[in-house]
JSON list of C-alpha atoms in Angstrom, two decimals:
[
{"chain": "A", "resi": 204, "resn": "VAL", "atom": "CA", "xyz": [91.04, 191.04, 81.54]},
{"chain": "A", "resi": 205, "resn": "GLY", "atom": "CA", "xyz": [90.51, 187.48, 80.47]},
{"chain": "A", "resi": 206, "resn": "CYS", "atom": "CA", "xyz": [88.53, 185.88, 77.67]},
{"chain": "A", "resi": 207, "resn": "ASP", "atom": "CA", "xyz": [87.63, 182.31, 76.72]},
{"chain": "A", "resi": 208, "resn": "ARG", "atom": "CA", "xyz": [85.38, 180.44, 74.28]},
{"chain": "A", "resi": 209, "resn": "SER", "atom": "CA", "xyz": [83.72, 178.65, 77.14]},
{"chain": "A", "resi": 210, "resn": "LYS", "atom": "CA", "xyz": [80.94, 180.48, 78.98]},
{"chain": "A", "resi": 211, "resn": "ASN", "atom": "CA", "xyz": [81.22, 178.06, 81.91]},
{"chain": "A", "resi": 212, "resn": "LEU", "atom": "CA", "xyz": [84.82, 178.92, 82.42]},
{"chain": "A", "resi": 213, "resn": "VAL", "atom": "CA", "xyz": [84.14, 182.62, 82.22]},
{"chain": "A", "resi": 214, "resn": "ASP", "atom": "CA", "xyz": [81.29, 182.28, 84.70]},
{"chain": "A", "resi": 215, "resn": "ILE", "atom": "CA", "xyz": [83.90, 180.70, 87.10]},
{"chain": "A", "resi": 216, "resn": "CYS", "atom": "CA", "xyz": [86.03, 183.75, 86.64]},
{"chain": "A", "resi": 217, "resn": "GLY", "atom": "CA", "xyz": [83.15, 186.01, 87.47]},
{"chain": "A", "resi": 218, "resn": "GLU", "atom": "CA", "xyz": [82.40, 184.07, 90.61]},
{"chain": "A", "resi": 219, "resn": "LYS", "atom": "CA", "xyz": [86.01, 184.70, 91.63]},
{"chain": "A", "resi": 220, "resn": "HIS", "atom": "CA", "xyz": [85.55, 188.49, 90.94]},
{"chain": "A", "resi": 221, "resn": "PHE", "atom": "CA", "xyz": [87.93, 188.41, 87.87]},
{"chain": "A", "resi": 222, "resn": "GLN", "atom": "CA", "xyz": [87.07, 190.34, 84.73]},
{"chain": "A", "resi": 223, "resn": "ALA", "atom": "CA", "xyz": [86.49, 187.99, 81.83]},
{"chain": "A", "resi": 224, "resn": "PHE", "atom": "CA", "xyz": [84.22, 187.62, 78.79]},
{"chain": "A", "resi": 225, "resn": "VAL", "atom": "CA", "xyz": [83.34, 185.05, 76.14]},
{"chain": "A", "resi": 226, "resn": "CYS", "atom": "CA", "xyz": [84.82, 185.69, 72.72]},
{"chain": "A", "resi": 227, "resn": "ASP", "atom": "CA", "xyz": [86.52, 183.96, 69.70]},
{"chain": "A", "resi": 228, "resn": "ALA", "atom": "CA", "xyz": [90.30, 184.23, 69.46]},
{"chain": "A", "resi": 229, "resn": "LEU", "atom": "CA", "xyz": [89.92, 185.15, 65.78]},
{"chain": "A", "resi": 230, "resn": "SER", "atom": "CA", "xyz": [87.91, 188.24, 66.60]},
{"chain": "A", "resi": 231, "resn": "VAL", "atom": "CA", "xyz": [88.60, 189.80, 69.99]},
{"chain": "A", "resi": 232, "resn": "PRO", "atom": "CA", "xyz": [86.32, 192.84, 70.82]},
{"chain": "A", "resi": 233, "resn": "ILE", "atom": "CA", "xyz": [89.17, 194.99, 72.14]},
{"chain": "A", "resi": 234, "resn": "ARG", "atom": "CA", "xyz": [90.50, 198.13, 70.58]},
{"chain": "A", "resi": 235, "resn": "SER", "atom": "CA", "xyz": [93.65, 197.76, 68.48]},
{"chain": "A", "resi": 236, "resn": "GLY", "atom": "CA", "xyz": [96.93, 198.74, 70.19]},
{"chain": "A", "resi": 237, "resn": "SER", "atom": "CA", "xyz": [95.35, 198.92, 73.67]},
{"chain": "A", "resi": 238, "resn": "CYS", "atom": "CA", "xyz": [97.19, 196.15, 75.49]},
{"chain": "A", "resi": 239, "resn": "ASP", "atom": "CA", "xyz": [100.64, 196.28, 77.10]},
{"chain": "A", "resi": 240, "resn": "ALA", "atom": "CA", "xyz": [100.84, 192.50, 77.18]},
{"chain": "A", "resi": 241, "resn": "CYS", "atom": "CA", "xyz": [98.76, 189.47, 75.96]},
{"chain": "A", "resi": 242, "resn": "ILE", "atom": "CA", "xyz": [98.93, 185.84, 76.96]},
{"chain": "A", "resi": 243, "resn": "SER", "atom": "CA", "xyz": [97.66, 182.96, 74.80]},
{"chain": "A", "resi": 244, "resn": "ILE", "atom": "CA", "xyz": [97.82, 179.64, 76.69]},
{"chain": "A", "resi": 245, "resn": "ALA", "atom": "CA", "xyz": [96.77, 176.38, 75.07]},
{"chain": "A", "resi": 246, "resn": "VAL", "atom": "CA", "xyz": [94.48, 178.01, 72.57]},
{"chain": "A", "resi": 247, "resn": "ILE", "atom": "CA", "xyz": [96.06, 178.12, 69.08]},
{"chain": "A", "resi": 248, "resn": "HIS", "atom": "CA", "xyz": [96.66, 174.35, 68.87]},
{"chain": "A", "resi": 249, "resn": "HIS", "atom": "CA", "xyz": [92.88, 173.89, 68.78]},
{"chain": "A", "resi": 250, "resn": "PHE", "atom": "CA", "xyz": [92.56, 175.66, 65.31]},
{"chain": "A", "resi": 251, "resn": "SER", "atom": "CA", "xyz": [92.44, 173.14, 62.50]},
{"chain": "A", "resi": 252, "resn": "THR", "atom": "CA", "xyz": [94.24, 174.93, 59.62]},
{"chain": "A", "resi": 253, "resn": "ALA", "atom": "CA", "xyz": [97.49, 176.86, 59.27]},
{"chain": "A", "resi": 254, "resn": "GLU", "atom": "CA", "xyz": [95.60, 179.84, 57.97]},
{"chain": "A", "resi": 255, "resn": "ARG", "atom": "CA", "xyz": [93.46, 180.06, 61.12]},
{"chain": "A", "resi": 256, "resn": "ARG", "atom": "CA", "xyz": [96.37, 179.46, 63.39]},
{"chain": "A", "resi": 257, "resn": "LEU", "atom": "CA", "xyz": [98.22, 182.43, 61.68]},
{"chain": "A", "resi": 258, "resn": "ALA", "atom": "CA", "xyz": [95.15, 184.68, 61.81]},
{"chain": "A", "resi": 259, "resn": "THR", "atom": "CA", "xyz": [94.93, 183.97, 65.58]},
{"chain": "A", "resi": 260, "resn": "ILE", "atom": "CA", "xyz": [98.48, 185.16, 66.10]},
{"chain": "A", "resi": 261, "resn": "ARG", "atom": "CA", "xyz": [97.78, 188.22, 63.83]},
{"chain": "A", "resi": 262, "resn": "GLU", "atom": "CA", "xyz": [94.73, 189.03, 65.97]},
{"chain": "A", "resi": 263, "resn": "LEU", "atom": "CA", "xyz": [96.81, 188.72, 69.10]},
{"chain": "A", "resi": 264, "resn": "ALA", "atom": "CA", "xyz": [99.49, 191.14, 67.69]},
{"chain": "A", "resi": 265, "resn": "ARG", "atom": "CA", "xyz": [96.59, 193.56, 66.74]},
{"chain": "A", "resi": 266, "resn": "LEU", "atom": "CA", "xyz": [95.72, 194.08, 70.37]},
{"chain": "A", "resi": 267, "resn": "LEU", "atom": "CA", "xyz": [99.31, 195.04, 71.38]},
{"chain": "A", "resi": 268, "resn": "ARG", "atom": "CA", "xyz": [100.60, 198.58, 71.55]},
{"chain": "A", "resi": 269, "resn": "PRO", "atom": "CA", "xyz": [104.05, 199.22, 69.85]},
{"chain": "A", "resi": 270, "resn": "GLY", "atom": "CA", "xyz": [106.58, 197.69, 72.17]},
{"chain": "A", "resi": 271, "resn": "GLY", "atom": "CA", "xyz": [103.95, 195.46, 73.83]},
{"chain": "A", "resi": 272, "resn": "THR", "atom": "CA", "xyz": [104.69, 191.78, 74.33]},
{"chain": "A", "resi": 273, "resn": "ALA", "atom": "CA", "xyz": [102.79, 188.51, 73.98]},
{"chain": "A", "resi": 274, "resn": "LEU", "atom": "CA", "xyz": [103.47, 185.04, 75.36]},
{"chain": "A", "resi": 275, "resn": "ILE", "atom": "CA", "xyz": [102.17, 182.04, 73.46]},
{"chain": "A", "resi": 276, "resn": "TYR", "atom": "CA", "xyz": [102.04, 178.43, 74.60]},
{"chain": "A", "resi": 277, "resn": "VAL", "atom": "CA", "xyz": [101.11, 175.45, 72.42]},
{"chain": "A", "resi": 278, "resn": "TRP", "atom": "CA", "xyz": [101.26, 171.66, 72.77]},
{"chain": "A", "resi": 279, "resn": "ALA", "atom": "CA", "xyz": [104.41, 170.08, 71.44]},
{"chain": "A", "resi": 280, "resn": "MET", "atom": "CA", "xyz": [104.68, 167.07, 69.25]},
{"chain": "A", "resi": 281, "resn": "GLU", "atom": "CA", "xyz": [107.89, 166.35, 71.10]},
{"chain": "A", "resi": 282, "resn": "GLN", "atom": "CA", "xyz": [106.77, 165.20, 74.64]},
{"chain": "A", "resi": 283, "resn": "GLU", "atom": "CA", "xyz": [110.30, 163.86, 75.10]},
{"chain": "A", "resi": 284, "resn": "TYR", "atom": "CA", "xyz": [112.91, 166.59, 74.57]},
{"chain": "A", "resi": 285, "resn": "LYS", "atom": "CA", "xyz": [116.66, 166.39, 75.21]},
{"chain": "A", "resi": 286, "resn": "ASN", "atom": "CA", "xyz": [116.20, 162.94, 76.74]},
{"chain": "A", "resi": 287, "resn": "GLN", "atom": "CA", "xyz": [113.79, 164.37, 79.24]},
{"chain": "A", "resi": 288, "resn": "LYS", "atom": "CA", "xyz": [110.07, 163.18, 79.34]},
{"chain": "A", "resi": 289, "resn": "SER", "atom": "CA", "xyz": [107.43, 165.90, 79.93]},
{"chain": "A", "resi": 290, "resn": "LYS", "atom": "CA", "xyz": [105.23, 165.78, 83.04]},
{"chain": "A", "resi": 291, "resn": "TYR", "atom": "CA", "xyz": [102.47, 164.66, 80.80]},
{"chain": "A", "resi": 292, "resn": "LEU", "atom": "CA", "xyz": [104.28, 161.44, 79.89]},
{"chain": "A", "resi": 293, "resn": "LYS", "atom": "CA", "xyz": [105.51, 160.91, 83.47]},
{"chain": "A", "resi": 294, "resn": "GLU", "atom": "CA", "xyz": [101.96, 160.92, 84.76]},
{"chain": "A", "resi": 295, "resn": "LYS", "atom": "CA", "xyz": [101.02, 157.97, 82.57]},
{"chain": "A", "resi": 296, "resn": "ASN", "atom": "CA", "xyz": [100.33, 155.75, 85.52]},
{"chain": "A", "resi": 297, "resn": "GLY", "atom": "CA", "xyz": [98.08, 158.29, 87.26]},
{"chain": "A", "resi": 298, "resn": "SER", "atom": "CA", "xyz": [98.67, 160.79, 90.12]},
{"chain": "A", "resi": 299, "resn": "LYS", "atom": "CA", "xyz": [97.17, 161.76, 93.37]},
{"chain": "A", "resi": 300, "resn": "SER", "atom": "CA", "xyz": [95.32, 164.56, 91.62]},
{"chain": "A", "resi": 301, "resn": "LYS", "atom": "CA", "xyz": [93.71, 162.34, 89.00]},
{"chain": "A", "resi": 302, "resn": "ASP", "atom": "CA", "xyz": [90.22, 162.83, 90.38]},
{"chain": "A", "resi": 303, "resn": "LYS", "atom": "CA", "xyz": [90.59, 166.54, 90.21]},
{"chain": "A", "resi": 304, "resn": "GLU", "atom": "CA", "xyz": [91.75, 166.35, 86.58]},
{"chain": "A", "resi": 305, "resn": "MET", "atom": "CA", "xyz": [88.92, 164.26, 85.39]},
{"chain": "A", "resi": 306, "resn": "ASN", "atom": "CA", "xyz": [86.29, 166.99, 84.99]},
{"chain": "A", "resi": 307, "resn": "THR", "atom": "CA", "xyz": [88.44, 170.01, 84.30]},
{"chain": "A", "resi": 308, "resn": "GLY", "atom": "CA", "xyz": [90.43, 171.59, 81.54]},
{"chain": "A", "resi": 309, "resn": "THR", "atom": "CA", "xyz": [92.99, 173.17, 83.75]},
{"chain": "A", "resi": 310, "resn": "ALA", "atom": "CA", "xyz": [96.52, 173.64, 82.52]},
{"chain": "A", "resi": 311, "resn": "GLN", "atom": "CA", "xyz": [99.20, 171.07, 83.41]},
{"chain": "A", "resi": 312, "resn": "ARG", "atom": "CA", "xyz": [102.11, 172.52, 85.37]},
{"chain": "A", "resi": 313, "resn": "PRO", "atom": "CA", "xyz": [103.60, 174.87, 84.62]},
{"chain": "A", "resi": 314, "resn": "VAL", "atom": "CA", "xyz": [101.27, 175.87, 81.75]},
{"chain": "A", "resi": 315, "resn": "SER", "atom": "CA", "xyz": [99.58, 173.78, 79.06]},
{"chain": "A", "resi": 316, "resn": "ASP", "atom": "CA", "xyz": [96.37, 172.18, 78.04]},
{"chain": "A", "resi": 317, "resn": "GLN", "atom": "CA", "xyz": [97.11, 168.60, 78.61]},
{"chain": "A", "resi": 318, "resn": "GLY", "atom": "CA", "xyz": [94.38, 165.93, 78.25]},
{"chain": "A", "resi": 319, "resn": "LEU", "atom": "CA", "xyz": [92.83, 163.53, 80.69]},
{"chain": "A", "resi": 320, "resn": "ASP", "atom": "CA", "xyz": [93.57, 159.87, 81.40]},
{"chain": "A", "resi": 321, "resn": "ASN", "atom": "CA", "xyz": [91.80, 157.48, 79.15]},
{"chain": "A", "resi": 322, "resn": "SER", "atom": "CA", "xyz": [91.86, 153.77, 78.27]},
{"chain": "A", "resi": 323, "resn": "SER", "atom": "CA", "xyz": [93.29, 152.27, 75.20]},
{"chain": "A", "resi": 324, "resn": "GLN", "atom": "CA", "xyz": [89.80, 151.46, 74.05]},
{"chain": "A", "resi": 325, "resn": "ASP", "atom": "CA", "xyz": [89.04, 155.02, 72.98]},
{"chain": "A", "resi": 326, "resn": "SER", "atom": "CA", "xyz": [90.33, 154.60, 69.45]},
{"chain": "A", "resi": 327, "resn": "ALA", "atom": "CA", "xyz": [88.37, 151.29, 69.01]},
{"chain": "A", "resi": 328, "resn": "TRP", "atom": "CA", "xyz": [85.31, 152.87, 70.52]},
{"chain": "A", "resi": 329, "resn": "SER", "atom": "CA", "xyz": [85.48, 155.77, 68.02]},
{"chain": "A", "resi": 330, "resn": "ASP", "atom": "CA", "xyz": [86.05, 153.37, 65.03]},
{"chain": "A", "resi": 331, "resn": "GLN", "atom": "CA", "xyz": [82.99, 151.29, 66.12]},
{"chain": "A", "resi": 332, "resn": "ARG", "atom": "CA", "xyz": [80.74, 154.32, 66.34]},
{"chain": "A", "resi": 333, "resn": "LEU", "atom": "CA", "xyz": [81.86, 155.39, 62.86]},
{"chain": "A", "resi": 334, "resn": "ASN", "atom": "CA", "xyz": [80.98, 151.95, 61.59]},
{"chain": "A", "resi": 335, "resn": "ASP", "atom": "CA", "xyz": [77.56, 152.27, 63.20]},
{"chain": "A", "resi": 336, "resn": "LEU", "atom": "CA", "xyz": [77.03, 155.55, 61.50]},
{"chain": "A", "resi": 337, "resn": "LYS", "atom": "CA", "xyz": [77.98, 154.02, 58.17]},
{"chain": "A", "resi": 338, "resn": "ASP", "atom": "CA", "xyz": [75.46, 151.22, 58.66]},
{"chain": "A", "resi": 339, "resn": "GLU", "atom": "CA", "xyz": [72.73, 153.75, 59.61]},
{"chain": "A", "resi": 340, "resn": "SER", "atom": "CA", "xyz": [73.35, 155.78, 56.43]},
{"chain": "A", "resi": 341, "resn": "SER", "atom": "CA", "xyz": [72.82, 152.88, 54.00]},
{"chain": "A", "resi": 342, "resn": "GLY", "atom": "CA", "xyz": [72.58, 154.01, 50.33]},
{"chain": "A", "resi": 343, "resn": "ALA", "atom": "CA", "xyz": [74.84, 156.98, 50.93]},
{"chain": "A", "resi": 344, "resn": "LYS", "atom": "CA", "xyz": [77.55, 157.69, 48.37]},
{"chain": "A", "resi": 345, "resn": "PRO", "atom": "CA", "xyz": [81.15, 156.70, 49.35]},
{"chain": "A", "resi": 346, "resn": "VAL", "atom": "CA", "xyz": [83.22, 159.49, 50.95]},
{"chain": "A", "resi": 347, "resn": "ALA", "atom": "CA", "xyz": [86.85, 159.97, 51.57]},
{"chain": "A", "resi": 348, "resn": "ASP", "atom": "CA", "xyz": [88.14, 158.75, 54.93]},
{"chain": "A", "resi": 349, "resn": "PHE", "atom": "CA", "xyz": [87.98, 161.83, 57.07]},
{"chain": "A", "resi": 350, "resn": "ARG", "atom": "CA", "xyz": [88.92, 160.20, 60.43]},
{"chain": "A", "resi": 351, "resn": "LEU", "atom": "CA", "xyz": [91.53, 161.64, 62.72]},
{"chain": "A", "resi": 352, "resn": "PRO", "atom": "CA", "xyz": [93.51, 159.36, 64.93]},
{"chain": "A", "resi": 353, "resn": "VAL", "atom": "CA", "xyz": [92.32, 159.28, 68.62]},
{"chain": "A", "resi": 354, "resn": "HIS", "atom": "CA", "xyz": [95.20, 159.81, 70.92]},
{"chain": "A", "resi": 355, "resn": "THR", "atom": "CA", "xyz": [95.82, 157.60, 73.89]},
{"chain": "A", "resi": 356, "resn": "ASN", "atom": "CA", "xyz": [96.53, 159.90, 76.71]},
{"chain": "A", "resi": 357, "resn": "ARG", "atom": "CA", "xyz": [99.86, 159.99, 78.50]},
{"chain": "A", "resi": 358, "resn": "THR", "atom": "CA", "xyz": [101.61, 158.50, 75.51]},
{"chain": "A", "resi": 359, "resn": "PRO", "atom": "CA", "xyz": [103.80, 160.08, 72.77]},
{"chain": "A", "resi": 360, "resn": "PHE", "atom": "CA", "xyz": [102.11, 161.73, 69.84]},
{"chain": "A", "resi": 361, "resn": "HIS", "atom": "CA", "xyz": [102.18, 159.89, 66.45]},
{"chain": "A", "resi": 362, "resn": "SER", "atom": "CA", "xyz": [100.34, 162.51, 64.42]},
{"chain": "A", "resi": 363, "resn": "GLN", "atom": "CA", "xyz": [100.30, 166.26, 64.39]},
{"chain": "A", "resi": 364, "resn": "ASP", "atom": "CA", "xyz": [96.51, 166.34, 63.86]},
{"chain": "A", "resi": 365, "resn": "LEU", "atom": "CA", "xyz": [94.54, 164.29, 66.37]},
{"chain": "A", "resi": 366, "resn": "LEU", "atom": "CA", "xyz": [91.60, 163.99, 68.69]},
{"chain": "A", "resi": 367, "resn": "VAL", "atom": "CA", "xyz": [92.23, 163.90, 72.47]},
{"chain": "A", "resi": 368, "resn": "PRO", "atom": "CA", "xyz": [89.53, 161.98, 74.59]},
{"chain": "A", "resi": 369, "resn": "TRP", "atom": "CA", "xyz": [88.02, 163.87, 77.51]},
{"chain": "A", "resi": 370, "resn": "HIS", "atom": "CA", "xyz": [86.04, 161.74, 79.99]},
{"chain": "A", "resi": 371, "resn": "LEU", "atom": "CA", "xyz": [83.14, 163.47, 81.78]},
{"chain": "A", "resi": 372, "resn": "LYS", "atom": "CA", "xyz": [82.42, 162.10, 85.21]},
{"chain": "A", "resi": 373, "resn": "GLY", "atom": "CA", "xyz": [78.98, 160.75, 85.93]},
{"chain": "A", "resi": 374, "resn": "GLY", "atom": "CA", "xyz": [76.24, 163.22, 86.88]},
{"chain": "A", "resi": 375, "resn": "THR", "atom": "CA", "xyz": [77.19, 165.75, 84.27]},
{"chain": "A", "resi": 376, "resn": "LYS", "atom": "CA", "xyz": [74.71, 164.63, 81.65]},
{"chain": "A", "resi": 377, "resn": "LYS", "atom": "CA", "xyz": [71.24, 166.03, 81.16]},
{"chain": "A", "resi": 378, "resn": "LYS", "atom": "CA", "xyz": [68.20, 163.91, 81.85]},
{"chain": "A", "resi": 379, "resn": "GLU", "atom": "CA", "xyz": [67.23, 163.66, 78.23]},
{"chain": "A", "resi": 380, "resn": "GLU", "atom": "CA", "xyz": [70.66, 162.43, 77.14]},
{"chain": "A", "resi": 381, "resn": "SER", "atom": "CA", "xyz": [71.09, 158.73, 76.45]},
{"chain": "A", "resi": 382, "resn": "VAL", "atom": "CA", "xyz": [73.63, 156.72, 78.44]},
{"chain": "A", "resi": 383, "resn": "ASP", "atom": "CA", "xyz": [75.89, 154.08, 76.89]},
{"chain": "A", "resi": 384, "resn": "THR", "atom": "CA", "xyz": [76.09, 150.82, 78.73]},
{"chain": "A", "resi": 385, "resn": "VAL", "atom": "CA", "xyz": [78.37, 147.80, 78.59]},
{"chain": "A", "resi": 386, "resn": "LEU", "atom": "CA", "xyz": [78.48, 144.35, 80.23]},
{"chain": "A", "resi": 387, "resn": "VAL", "atom": "CA", "xyz": [80.59, 144.26, 83.33]},
{"chain": "A", "resi": 388, "resn": "PRO", "atom": "CA", "xyz": [83.89, 142.41, 83.05]},
{"chain": "A", "resi": 389, "resn": "ASP", "atom": "CA", "xyz": [82.74, 139.31, 85.02]},
{"chain": "A", "resi": 390, "resn": "GLY", "atom": "CA", "xyz": [80.36, 138.38, 82.24]},
{"chain": "A", "resi": 391, "resn": "SER", "atom": "CA", "xyz": [77.10, 138.95, 84.24]},
{"chain": "A", "resi": 392, "resn": "LYS", "atom": "CA", "xyz": [74.17, 140.57, 82.72]},
{"chain": "A", "resi": 393, "resn": "GLU", "atom": "CA", "xyz": [74.36, 143.56, 84.92]},
{"chain": "A", "resi": 394, "resn": "LEU", "atom": "CA", "xyz": [74.94, 146.77, 82.87]},
{"chain": "A", "resi": 395, "resn": "GLN", "atom": "CA", "xyz": [77.32, 149.44, 83.79]},
{"chain": "A", "resi": 396, "resn": "GLU", "atom": "CA", "xyz": [77.22, 153.12, 82.72]},
{"chain": "A", "resi": 397, "resn": "LEU", "atom": "CA", "xyz": [80.02, 154.47, 80.64]},
{"chain": "A", "resi": 398, "resn": "SER", "atom": "CA", "xyz": [81.21, 158.03, 81.32]},
{"chain": "A", "resi": 399, "resn": "PRO", "atom": "CA", "xyz": [80.53, 160.22, 78.30]},
{"chain": "A", "resi": 400, "resn": "VAL", "atom": "CA", "xyz": [83.70, 160.67, 76.12]},
{"chain": "A", "resi": 401, "resn": "LEU", "atom": "CA", "xyz": [84.21, 163.77, 74.13]},
{"chain": "A", "resi": 402, "resn": "HIS", "atom": "CA", "xyz": [86.94, 164.30, 71.54]},
{"chain": "A", "resi": 403, "resn": "ARG", "atom": "CA", "xyz": [88.82, 167.67, 71.28]},
{"chain": "A", "resi": 404, "resn": "TYR", "atom": "CA", "xyz": [90.83, 168.48, 68.18]},
{"chain": "A", "resi": 405, "resn": "TYR", "atom": "CA", "xyz": [94.51, 169.32, 68.51]},
{"chain": "A", "resi": 406, "resn": "HIS", "atom": "CA", "xyz": [97.31, 170.32, 66.14]},
{"chain": "A", "resi": 407, "resn": "VAL", "atom": "CA", "xyz": [100.45, 169.63, 68.04]},
{"chain": "A", "resi": 408, "resn": "PHE", "atom": "CA", "xyz": [103.41, 171.83, 66.98]},
{"chain": "A", "resi": 409, "resn": "CYS", "atom": "CA", "xyz": [106.83, 170.44, 65.87]},
{"chain": "A", "resi": 410, "resn": "GLU", "atom": "CA", "xyz": [109.99, 172.15, 66.90]},
{"chain": "A", "resi": 411, "resn": "GLY", "atom": "CA", "xyz": [110.41, 175.47, 65.14]},
{"chain": "A", "resi": 412, "resn": "GLU", "atom": "CA", "xyz": [106.91, 175.49, 63.69]},
{"chain": "A", "resi": 413, "resn": "LEU", "atom": "CA", "xyz": [105.33, 178.04, 66.08]},
{"chain": "A", "resi": 414, "resn": "GLU", "atom": "CA", "xyz": [108.36, 180.37, 65.80]},
{"chain": "A", "resi": 415, "resn": "ALA", "atom": "CA", "xyz": [108.19, 180.18, 61.94]},
{"chain": "A", "resi": 416, "resn": "VAL", "atom": "CA", "xyz": [104.54, 181.16, 61.95]},
{"chain": "A", "resi": 417, "resn": "CYS", "atom": "CA", "xyz": [105.22, 184.15, 64.18]},
{"chain": "A", "resi": 418, "resn": "ARG", "atom": "CA", "xyz": [108.16, 185.19, 62.05]},
{"chain": "A", "resi": 419, "resn": "SER", "atom": "CA", "xyz": [105.94, 185.30, 58.95]},
{"chain": "A", "resi": 420, "resn": "LEU", "atom": "CA", "xyz": [104.20, 188.35, 60.37]},
{"chain": "A", "resi": 421, "resn": "ASP", "atom": "CA", "xyz": [106.00, 191.56, 59.81]},
{"chain": "A", "resi": 422, "resn": "CYS", "atom": "CA", "xyz": [104.29, 193.41, 62.71]},
{"chain": "A", "resi": 423, "resn": "VAL", "atom": "CA", "xyz": [106.05, 191.38, 65.42]},
{"chain": "A", "resi": 424, "resn": "ARG", "atom": "CA", "xyz": [109.60, 190.29, 66.42]},
{"chain": "A", "resi": 425, "resn": "VAL", "atom": "CA", "xyz": [110.27, 186.96, 68.14]},
{"chain": "A", "resi": 426, "resn": "GLN", "atom": "CA", "xyz": [112.11, 187.80, 71.41]},
{"chain": "A", "resi": 427, "resn": "LYS", "atom": "CA", "xyz": [112.43, 184.25, 72.61]},
{"chain": "A", "resi": 428, "resn": "SER", "atom": "CA", "xyz": [111.47, 180.71, 71.67]},
{"chain": "A", "resi": 429, "resn": "TYR", "atom": "CA", "xyz": [111.73, 177.84, 74.03]},
{"chain": "A", "resi": 430, "resn": "TYR", "atom": "CA", "xyz": [110.44, 174.44, 75.18]},
{"chain": "A", "resi": 431, "resn": "ASP", "atom": "CA", "xyz": [108.64, 174.03, 78.49]},
{"chain": "A", "resi": 432, "resn": "GLN", "atom": "CA", "xyz": [107.25, 170.80, 79.85]},
{"chain": "A", "resi": 433, "resn": "GLY", "atom": "CA", "xyz": [105.70, 169.54, 76.56]},
{"chain": "A", "resi": 434, "resn": "ASN", "atom": "CA", "xyz": [104.89, 172.96, 75.17]},
{"chain": "A", "resi": 435, "resn": "TRP", "atom": "CA", "xyz": [106.51, 175.07, 72.55]},
{"chain": "A", "resi": 436, "resn": "CYS", "atom": "CA", "xyz": [106.53, 178.71, 73.59]},
{"chain": "A", "resi": 437, "resn": "VAL", "atom": "CA", "xyz": [107.36, 182.09, 72.10]},
{"chain": "A", "resi": 438, "resn": "ILE", "atom": "CA", "xyz": [107.58, 185.71, 73.33]},
{"chain": "A", "resi": 439, "resn": "LEU", "atom": "CA", "xyz": [106.68, 188.33, 70.79]},
{"chain": "A", "resi": 440, "resn": "GLU", "atom": "CA", "xyz": [107.21, 192.08, 70.68]},
{"chain": "A", "resi": 441, "resn": "LYS", "atom": "CA", "xyz": [104.94, 194.35, 68.66]},
{"chain": "A", "resi": 442, "resn": "LEU", "atom": "CA", "xyz": [106.85, 196.55, 66.17]}
]
């Protein structure tokens, strides 16, 4: 049985005759101690606080029967480990499957939630939009700088908390949605549509961090902790 926050992804599972339902990883509607095994792939790194990440692992452990096991994968801060670059970095210059990646959230081989290719302009674009919003809210009281860095895909991470751009291919927007336009590079007045860019929050884990969070729970035992293609991974056993 699978579950996901995205109804669209769950619908795809239904079309393929798999059992899946929509839910929140912090509150899974399954009876405690009813699962022999659980898998959490590329989920926990999307929670924005240490408390919520811990609560997610605790909820995962709740589902397991005594002796049951869980496998967890999260994105690693260290995309180069033991002098080996992850597949994520190696694909910096693109790949044959680039077109297939552009409109999906599928896991990078072997398992992860790697982002999509983007240009180096994403950070500048985000900053410009923030400046526009500030201009629109004239007279507002000064607030603290809440901005997160926008990651340039297929490059090393420089912050543990960041936003990863996801480019939507044309044709996915609704009729009532506005379309951003820019002048084409040759300087002509012809306008060209920009694909919508969405930003997903990530907390990338440093070495030992995921294992330490798991060990803080007295209801599980860490069987194994390892690095796999840009991901930190643990296997837990329910006590």
